[in-house]
mmCIF file of C-alpha atoms in Angstrom:
data_model
loop_
_atom_site.group_PDB
_atom_site.id
_atom_site.type_symbol
_atom_site.label_atom_id
_atom_site.label_comp_id
_atom_site.label_asym_id
_atom_site.label_seq_id
_atom_site.Cartn_x
_atom_site.Cartn_y
_atom_site.Cartn_z
ATOM 1 C CA ILE Q 1 -123.906 117.066 -32.542
ATOM 2 C CA THR Q 2 -123.248 113.420 -32.308
ATOM 3 C CA ASN Q 3 -127.161 112.543 -32.769
ATOM 4 C CA SER Q 4 -127.492 114.747 -35.799
ATOM 5 C CA LYS Q 5 -124.079 113.027 -37.398
ATOM 6 C CA ARG Q 6 -125.878 109.235 -36.782
ATOM 7 C CA ILE Q 7 -128.923 110.433 -38.349
ATOM 8 C CA LEU Q 8 -127.406 111.797 -41.065
ATOM 9 C CA ARG Q 9 -125.158 108.800 -41.807
ATOM 10 C CA LYS Q 10 -128.671 106.348 -41.570
ATOM 11 C CA ALA Q 11 -130.034 108.745 -43.767
ATOM 12 C CA GLU Q 12 -127.287 108.418 -46.327
ATOM 13 C CA GLU Q 13 -127.168 104.685 -46.093
ATOM 14 C CA ILE Q 14 -131.027 104.455 -46.948
ATOM 15 C CA SER Q 15 -130.633 106.967 -49.962
ATOM 16 C CA LEU Q 16 -127.795 104.754 -51.184
ATOM 17 C CA LYS Q 17 -129.704 101.666 -50.719
ATOM 18 C CA LYS Q 18 -133.188 103.233 -52.494
ATOM 19 C CA GLU Q 19 -130.642 104.754 -55.085
ATOM 20 C CA PHE Q 20 -132.551 108.317 -53.682
ATOM 21 C CA ASN Q 21 -130.183 110.308 -55.895
ATOM 22 C CA ARG Q 22 -131.397 113.667 -54.558
ATOM 23 C CA LEU Q 23 -131.882 112.716 -51.031
ATOM 24 C CA ARG Q 24 -128.395 111.525 -51.182
ATOM 25 C CA ILE Q 25 -127.027 115.289 -52.483
ATOM 26 C CA SER Q 26 -129.285 117.033 -50.122
ATOM 27 C CA ILE Q 27 -128.191 114.952 -47.071
ATOM 28 C CA GLU Q 28 -124.292 115.321 -47.989
ATOM 29 C CA ALA Q 29 -125.328 119.166 -48.564
ATOM 30 C CA GLU Q 30 -126.501 119.180 -45.121
ATOM 31 C CA GLU Q 31 -123.152 117.139 -43.803
ATOM 32 C CA CYS Q 32 -121.192 120.038 -45.458
ATOM 33 C CA ARG Q 33 -123.698 122.838 -43.790
ATOM 34 C CA GLN Q 34 -122.804 120.990 -40.634
ATOM 35 C CA LEU Q 35 -118.972 121.128 -40.750
ATOM 36 C CA LEU Q 36 -119.039 124.938 -41.444
ATOM 37 C CA LEU Q 37 -121.321 125.461 -38.456
ATOM 38 C CA ALA Q 38 -118.748 123.782 -36.199
ATOM 39 C CA GLY Q 39 -116.268 126.078 -37.881
ATOM 40 C CA ASP Q 40 -114.317 123.461 -39.927
ATOM 41 C CA ILE Q 41 -114.071 125.534 -43.105
ATOM 42 C CA LYS Q 42 -111.465 123.150 -44.487
ATOM 43 C CA SER Q 43 -113.369 120.037 -44.337
ATOM 44 C CA ALA Q 44 -116.917 121.801 -45.791
ATOM 45 C CA LYS Q 45 -114.776 122.640 -48.555
ATOM 46 C CA ASP Q 46 -113.559 119.423 -49.395
ATOM 47 C CA LYS Q 47 -116.908 117.725 -48.921
ATOM 48 C CA TYR Q 48 -118.804 120.120 -50.988
ATOM 49 C CA HIS Q 49 -116.047 119.358 -53.816
ATOM 50 C CA SER Q 50 -116.796 115.979 -53.200
ATOM 51 C CA ILE Q 51 -120.187 116.296 -53.836
ATOM 52 C CA PHE Q 52 -120.095 118.425 -56.869
ATOM 53 C CA SER Q 53 -116.795 118.192 -58.072
ATOM 54 C CA ARG Q 54 -114.748 121.449 -59.444
ATOM 55 C CA ILE Q 55 -117.607 123.429 -60.808
ATOM 56 C CA ASN Q 56 -116.967 126.774 -62.912
ATOM 57 C CA LEU Q 57 -120.034 129.694 -62.128
ATOM 58 C CA GLU Q 58 -121.755 129.010 -64.753
ATOM 59 C CA GLU Q 59 -123.189 125.783 -63.403
ATOM 60 C CA LEU Q 60 -124.349 128.303 -60.368
ATOM 61 C CA ILE Q 61 -126.665 130.145 -62.266
ATOM 62 C CA PRO Q 62 -130.082 129.078 -62.465
ATOM 63 C CA LYS Q 63 -131.627 127.171 -65.276
ATOM 64 C CA THR Q 64 -135.369 125.846 -66.265
ATOM 65 C CA PRO Q 65 -136.899 123.556 -64.997
ATOM 66 C CA VAL Q 66 -135.658 124.452 -61.342
ATOM 67 C CA ILE Q 67 -133.690 121.177 -60.066
ATOM 68 C CA ASN Q 68 -133.110 120.977 -56.460
ATOM 69 C CA HIS Q 69 -129.515 119.720 -57.485
ATOM 70 C CA ASP Q 70 -128.871 122.964 -59.147
ATOM 71 C CA ALA Q 71 -130.770 125.061 -56.213
ATOM 72 C CA ILE Q 72 -128.795 122.865 -53.518
ATOM 73 C CA LYS Q 73 -125.531 123.336 -55.089
ATOM 74 C CA ALA Q 74 -125.750 127.162 -55.813
ATOM 75 C CA LEU Q 75 -126.770 127.756 -52.003
ATOM 76 C CA LEU Q 76 -124.232 125.693 -50.315
ATOM 77 C CA TRP Q 77 -121.633 127.741 -52.719
ATOM 78 C CA CYS Q 78 -123.024 130.779 -51.073
ATOM 79 C CA ARG Q 79 -122.861 129.823 -48.041
ATOM 80 C CA LEU Q 80 -119.001 128.773 -48.203
ATOM 81 C CA ILE Q 81 -118.162 132.044 -49.802
ATOM 82 C CA ARG Q 82 -119.575 133.737 -46.878
ATOM 83 C CA PHE Q 83 -116.394 132.380 -44.896
ATOM 84 C CA GLN Q 84 -113.690 133.050 -47.776
ATOM 85 C CA ASN Q 85 -113.380 136.193 -49.932
ATOM 86 C CA ILE Q 86 -116.984 137.491 -50.826
ATOM 87 C CA SER Q 87 -116.895 138.332 -54.171
ATOM 88 C CA ASP Q 88 -119.015 140.098 -57.028
ATOM 89 C CA GLU Q 89 -119.925 136.255 -58.358
ATOM 90 C CA VAL Q 90 -121.729 135.408 -55.183
ATOM 91 C CA LEU Q 91 -123.726 138.826 -54.828
ATOM 92 C CA ALA Q 92 -124.806 137.585 -58.692
ATOM 93 C CA THR Q 93 -125.593 134.104 -58.111
ATOM 94 C CA CYS Q 94 -127.949 134.963 -55.013
ATOM 95 C CA LYS Q 95 -129.550 137.841 -56.812
ATOM 96 C CA LYS Q 96 -130.149 135.714 -59.938
ATOM 97 C CA TRP Q 97 -131.390 132.945 -57.900
ATOM 98 C CA ILE Q 98 -133.871 135.399 -55.944
ATOM 99 C CA SER Q 99 -135.280 136.591 -59.526
ATOM 100 C CA PHE Q 100 -135.671 132.912 -60.596
ATOM 101 C CA THR Q 101 -137.170 131.210 -57.419
ATOM 102 C CA LYS Q 102 -139.473 134.337 -57.002
ATOM 103 C CA LYS Q 103 -141.219 134.105 -60.433
ATOM 104 C CA ARG Q 104 -141.177 130.051 -60.511
ATOM 105 C CA ASN Q 105 -142.966 130.442 -56.896
ATOM 106 C CA ALA Q 106 -140.372 128.657 -55.185
ATOM 107 C CA LEU Q 107 -140.698 130.427 -51.745
ATOM 108 C CA ARG Q 108 -138.661 128.498 -49.390
ATOM 109 C CA LEU Q 109 -135.563 128.453 -52.387
ATOM 110 C CA TYR Q 110 -136.278 132.521 -52.255
ATOM 111 C CA ILE Q 111 -136.300 132.625 -48.261
ATOM 112 C CA GLN Q 112 -133.073 130.955 -48.457
ATOM 113 C CA PHE Q 113 -131.255 132.943 -51.181
ATOM 114 C CA ASN Q 114 -132.789 136.412 -49.880
ATOM 115 C CA ILE Q 115 -131.028 135.426 -46.191
ATOM 116 C CA GLN Q 116 -127.696 134.087 -47.447
ATOM 117 C CA LEU Q 117 -127.838 137.141 -49.449
ATOM 118 C CA SER Q 118 -128.377 139.362 -46.014
ATOM 119 C CA PHE Q 119 -125.590 138.012 -44.627
ATOM 120 C CA ILE Q 120 -123.400 138.616 -47.468
ATOM 121 C CA LEU Q 121 -124.145 141.818 -47.401
ATOM 122 C CA ILE Q 122 -123.665 142.219 -43.857
ATOM 123 C CA GLU Q 123 -120.104 141.516 -44.244
ATOM 124 C CA LEU Q 124 -119.472 143.954 -47.030
ATOM 125 C CA GLY Q 125 -120.726 146.476 -44.436
ATOM 126 C CA GLU Q 126 -124.047 147.152 -46.665
ATOM 127 C CA THR Q 127 -126.126 146.675 -43.238
ATOM 128 C CA ARG Q 128 -128.968 149.156 -44.948
ATOM 129 C CA LYS Q 129 -129.386 146.836 -47.797
ATOM 130 C CA ALA Q 130 -129.240 143.447 -45.735
ATOM 131 C CA MET Q 131 -132.301 144.448 -43.839
ATOM 132 C CA ARG Q 132 -134.113 145.309 -47.172
ATOM 133 C CA THR Q 133 -133.337 141.919 -48.445
ATOM 134 C CA PHE Q 134 -133.613 140.012 -45.015
ATOM 135 C CA ARG Q 135 -137.144 141.920 -44.725
ATOM 136 C CA ASN Q 136 -138.237 140.474 -48.518
ATOM 137 C CA ALA Q 137 -137.523 137.143 -47.339
ATOM 138 C CA LEU Q 138 -139.204 137.664 -43.984
ATOM 139 C CA ASP Q 139 -142.518 139.203 -45.861
ATOM 140 C CA VAL Q 140 -142.820 135.989 -47.990
ATOM 141 C CA ALA Q 141 -142.099 133.562 -44.594
ATOM 142 C CA LEU Q 142 -145.297 135.808 -42.725
ATOM 143 C CA GLN Q 143 -147.536 135.242 -45.947
ATOM 144 C CA LYS Q 144 -147.062 131.573 -45.839
ATOM 145 C CA GLY Q 145 -146.486 131.054 -42.507
ATOM 146 C CA ILE Q 146 -142.813 129.648 -43.325
ATOM 147 C CA LYS Q 147 -141.110 129.425 -40.023
ATOM 148 C CA ARG Q 148 -138.513 126.552 -39.869
ATOM 149 C CA THR Q 149 -136.960 127.841 -43.115
ATOM 150 C CA VAL Q 150 -136.092 130.674 -41.622
ATOM 151 C CA ILE Q 151 -134.690 129.328 -38.906
ATOM 152 C CA ASP Q 152 -132.747 127.127 -39.971
ATOM 153 C CA GLU Q 153 -131.257 129.483 -42.378
ATOM 154 C CA MET Q 154 -130.227 131.094 -39.463
ATOM 155 C CA ASP Q 155 -127.258 129.067 -38.933
ATOM 156 C CA CYS Q 156 -127.456 129.663 -35.086
ATOM 157 C CA ASN Q 157 -126.127 133.295 -35.503
ATOM 158 C CA LEU Q 158 -129.382 135.510 -33.851
ATOM 159 C CA THR Q 159 -127.572 138.618 -35.510
ATOM 160 C CA LEU Q 160 -129.644 139.213 -38.428
ATOM 161 C CA LEU Q 161 -132.738 138.974 -36.569
ATOM 162 C CA THR Q 162 -132.110 140.615 -33.566
ATOM 163 C CA ASN Q 163 -130.561 143.724 -35.860
ATOM 164 C CA PHE Q 164 -133.619 143.894 -37.947
ATOM 165 C CA VAL Q 165 -136.140 143.869 -34.789
ATOM 166 C CA ASN Q 166 -133.906 146.671 -33.564
ATOM 167 C CA SER Q 167 -133.807 148.588 -36.417
ATOM 168 C CA GLN Q 168 -137.311 148.898 -37.361
ATOM 169 C CA TYR Q 169 -139.206 152.324 -36.401
ATOM 170 C CA VAL Q 170 -142.620 150.468 -35.915
ATOM 171 C CA ASN Q 171 -142.182 147.492 -33.695
ATOM 172 C CA SER Q 172 -145.856 146.607 -34.080
ATOM 173 C CA GLU Q 173 -145.634 145.811 -37.599
ATOM 174 C CA PRO Q 174 -146.523 142.466 -38.198
ATOM 175 C CA VAL Q 175 -143.644 141.358 -39.885
ATOM 176 C CA VAL Q 176 -141.347 142.916 -36.969
ATOM 177 C CA GLU Q 177 -144.143 140.773 -34.555
ATOM 178 C CA PHE Q 178 -143.373 137.542 -36.929
ATOM 179 C CA ALA Q 179 -139.489 138.558 -36.440
ATOM 180 C CA LYS Q 180 -139.623 138.630 -32.776
ATOM 181 C CA SER Q 181 -141.207 135.141 -32.941
ATOM 182 C CA LEU Q 182 -138.757 133.721 -34.947
ATOM 183 C CA LEU Q 183 -136.058 135.593 -32.584
ATOM 184 C CA GLU Q 184 -137.889 133.669 -29.621
ATOM 185 C CA ILE Q 185 -138.088 130.011 -30.951
ATOM 186 C CA ALA Q 186 -134.329 130.048 -32.418
ATOM 187 C CA GLY Q 187 -133.102 131.659 -28.818
ATOM 188 C CA ASN Q 188 -134.790 129.047 -27.050
ATOM 189 C CA GLU Q 189 -133.203 126.154 -29.272
ATOM 190 C CA LEU Q 190 -129.740 128.079 -28.050
ATOM 191 C CA GLY Q 191 -130.281 128.262 -24.907
ATOM 192 C CA ILE Q 192 -130.424 131.855 -24.730
ATOM 193 C CA ASN Q 193 -133.157 134.253 -23.235
ATOM 194 C CA ARG Q 194 -133.812 136.399 -26.280
ATOM 195 C CA SER Q 195 -137.236 138.113 -24.836
ATOM 196 C CA SER Q 196 -135.668 141.276 -24.200
ATOM 197 C CA VAL Q 197 -133.737 141.975 -27.754
ATOM 198 C CA ASN Q 198 -134.110 145.618 -27.772
ATOM 199 C CA THR Q 199 -131.868 146.254 -24.477
ATOM 200 C CA GLU Q 200 -128.131 146.214 -24.595
ATOM 201 C CA GLU Q 201 -127.966 143.967 -21.604
ATOM 202 C CA PRO Q 202 -126.391 140.896 -21.836
ATOM 203 C CA ALA Q 203 -128.774 137.760 -22.270
ATOM 204 C CA VAL Q 204 -129.729 135.250 -19.343
ATOM 205 C CA ILE Q 205 -127.996 132.327 -20.017
ATOM 206 C CA ASP Q 206 -129.493 128.951 -19.818
ATOM 207 C CA GLU Q 207 -126.864 126.416 -17.939
ATOM 208 C CA SER Q 208 -127.880 123.697 -20.166
ATOM 209 C CA ALA Q 209 -126.534 125.919 -23.413
ATOM 210 C CA GLU Q 210 -123.846 124.162 -25.479
ATOM 211 C CA SER Q 211 -120.181 124.629 -24.336
ATOM 212 C CA LEU Q 212 -117.651 126.467 -26.504
ATOM 213 C CA THR Q 213 -115.727 124.264 -28.844
ATOM 214 C CA ASP Q 214 -111.598 124.613 -28.549
ATOM 215 C CA ARG Q 215 -111.410 127.090 -31.474
ATOM 216 C CA GLU Q 216 -114.256 129.369 -30.082
ATOM 217 C CA ARG Q 217 -111.971 129.206 -26.639
ATOM 218 C CA GLN Q 218 -108.933 129.797 -28.578
ATOM 219 C CA ILE Q 219 -110.354 132.805 -30.537
ATOM 220 C CA LEU Q 220 -111.443 134.397 -27.209
ATOM 221 C CA GLU Q 221 -108.254 133.983 -25.879
ATOM 222 C CA MET Q 222 -106.153 135.871 -28.276
ATOM 223 C CA VAL Q 223 -109.268 138.697 -28.267
ATOM 224 C CA SER Q 224 -109.035 138.887 -24.810
ATOM 225 C CA ASN Q 225 -105.052 139.395 -25.341
ATOM 226 C CA GLY Q 226 -106.236 142.663 -27.533
ATOM 227 C CA LEU Q 227 -105.930 140.870 -31.138
ATOM 228 C CA LEU Q 228 -107.820 142.053 -34.069
ATOM 229 C CA ASN Q 229 -110.135 139.884 -36.148
ATOM 230 C CA ARG Q 230 -107.544 140.600 -38.951
ATOM 231 C CA GLU Q 231 -104.710 139.305 -36.592
ATOM 232 C CA ILE Q 232 -106.229 136.230 -35.096
ATOM 233 C CA ALA Q 233 -107.352 135.031 -38.687
ATOM 234 C CA ASP Q 234 -103.651 135.865 -40.122
ATOM 235 C CA SER Q 235 -102.212 133.472 -36.870
ATOM 236 C CA LEU Q 236 -104.806 130.622 -37.150
ATOM 237 C CA SER Q 237 -104.937 130.628 -41.152
ATOM 238 C CA LEU Q 238 -108.534 131.494 -41.243
ATOM 239 C CA THR Q 239 -110.518 134.249 -42.955
ATOM 240 C CA GLU Q 240 -111.432 137.289 -41.338
ATOM 241 C CA GLY Q 241 -114.694 136.264 -41.993
ATOM 242 C CA SER Q 242 -114.436 132.809 -40.604
ATOM 243 C CA VAL Q 243 -113.170 134.617 -37.334
ATOM 244 C CA LYS Q 244 -116.159 137.064 -37.029
ATOM 245 C CA TRP Q 245 -118.490 133.673 -37.410
ATOM 246 C CA HIS Q 246 -116.652 132.017 -34.645
ATOM 247 C CA LEU Q 247 -117.292 135.047 -32.081
ATOM 248 C CA GLN Q 248 -120.753 135.360 -33.158
ATOM 249 C CA GLN Q 249 -121.251 131.557 -32.188
ATOM 250 C CA VAL Q 250 -119.760 132.646 -28.574
ATOM 251 C CA TYR Q 251 -122.143 135.542 -28.747
ATOM 252 C CA ASN Q 252 -124.892 133.402 -29.135
ATOM 253 C CA LYS Q 253 -123.540 130.436 -26.569
ATOM 254 C CA ILE Q 254 -123.077 132.736 -23.750
ATOM 255 C CA GLY Q 255 -125.613 135.598 -24.433
ATOM 256 C CA VAL Q 256 -123.603 138.605 -25.138
ATOM 257 C CA ARG Q 257 -123.429 140.707 -28.086
ATOM 258 C CA ARG Q 258 -119.851 142.933 -27.834
ATOM 259 C CA ARG Q 259 -116.232 141.284 -27.929
ATOM 260 C CA SER Q 260 -115.520 142.985 -24.153
ATOM 261 C CA GLN Q 261 -119.293 141.305 -22.866
ATOM 262 C CA ALA Q 262 -117.778 138.072 -24.237
ATOM 263 C CA VAL Q 263 -114.096 138.211 -22.348
ATOM 264 C CA GLN Q 264 -115.658 139.378 -19.362
ATOM 265 C CA ARG Q 265 -118.547 136.541 -19.231
ATOM 266 C CA ALA Q 266 -116.158 133.208 -20.333
ATOM 267 C CA LYS Q 267 -114.039 134.317 -17.807
ATOM 268 C CA GLU Q 268 -117.018 133.899 -15.511
ATOM 269 C CA LEU Q 269 -117.795 130.946 -16.609
ATOM 270 C CA GLY Q 270 -114.529 129.697 -16.700
ATOM 271 C CA TYR Q 271 -114.069 129.040 -20.362
ATOM 272 C CA ILE Q 272 -110.610 131.392 -20.840
ATOM 273 C CA SER Q 273 -108.148 132.252 -17.868
#
């Protein structure tokens, strides 16, 4: 994280010196995404508004021609909304950008918006729709050999990929094999062995895996005390979606898939008492 911040700061200095405005906005948007990954929703929201000021929903609708600034603004807004109160507006925005980018063959953006919509649909309990939407992204990524965009859009969260692989009836399909390869790459980068994604056993832990943050430990302690996500959210002044996100980061880091497994494994590793 420290290295990534240093690199982003250096890149931002260059963009300001050379007056590369679009590059600067892209860098600042990535800084905002990093704040989200760290679970600092408030700072991410403040950062977003420092980049784009206060915006109205009309400004998030795709226009002609496609401008990176507009796409970055809308995509980052969709990411932020995932950790707040999901509304009909974010669903509509994602769908409009998906249609817009498909027509204009802007494939990386098409993949990114489909993946964000998949995450949102899962939060809303629309799992089947989420899997269909995610397949759309994977189909295009497979055809064009786009791997990095999909992995980065996972935001260190392997659940979507894992659920997709486990939900398919025909495991030999090219798109499923592609998903498995992405799962392996992402798992290796996170220090988690995901080679047996179809089993219910905890994954093998790589001891070099990133340690839990203070917030993740705090939430785990509350889980171990029997609190529900809603109760944890109320206690810590978070949204329930944020609590779910933090727990998923814990699952990814220590290689488990359930709350009970997370508590047990975290105790074994000494993260909680």
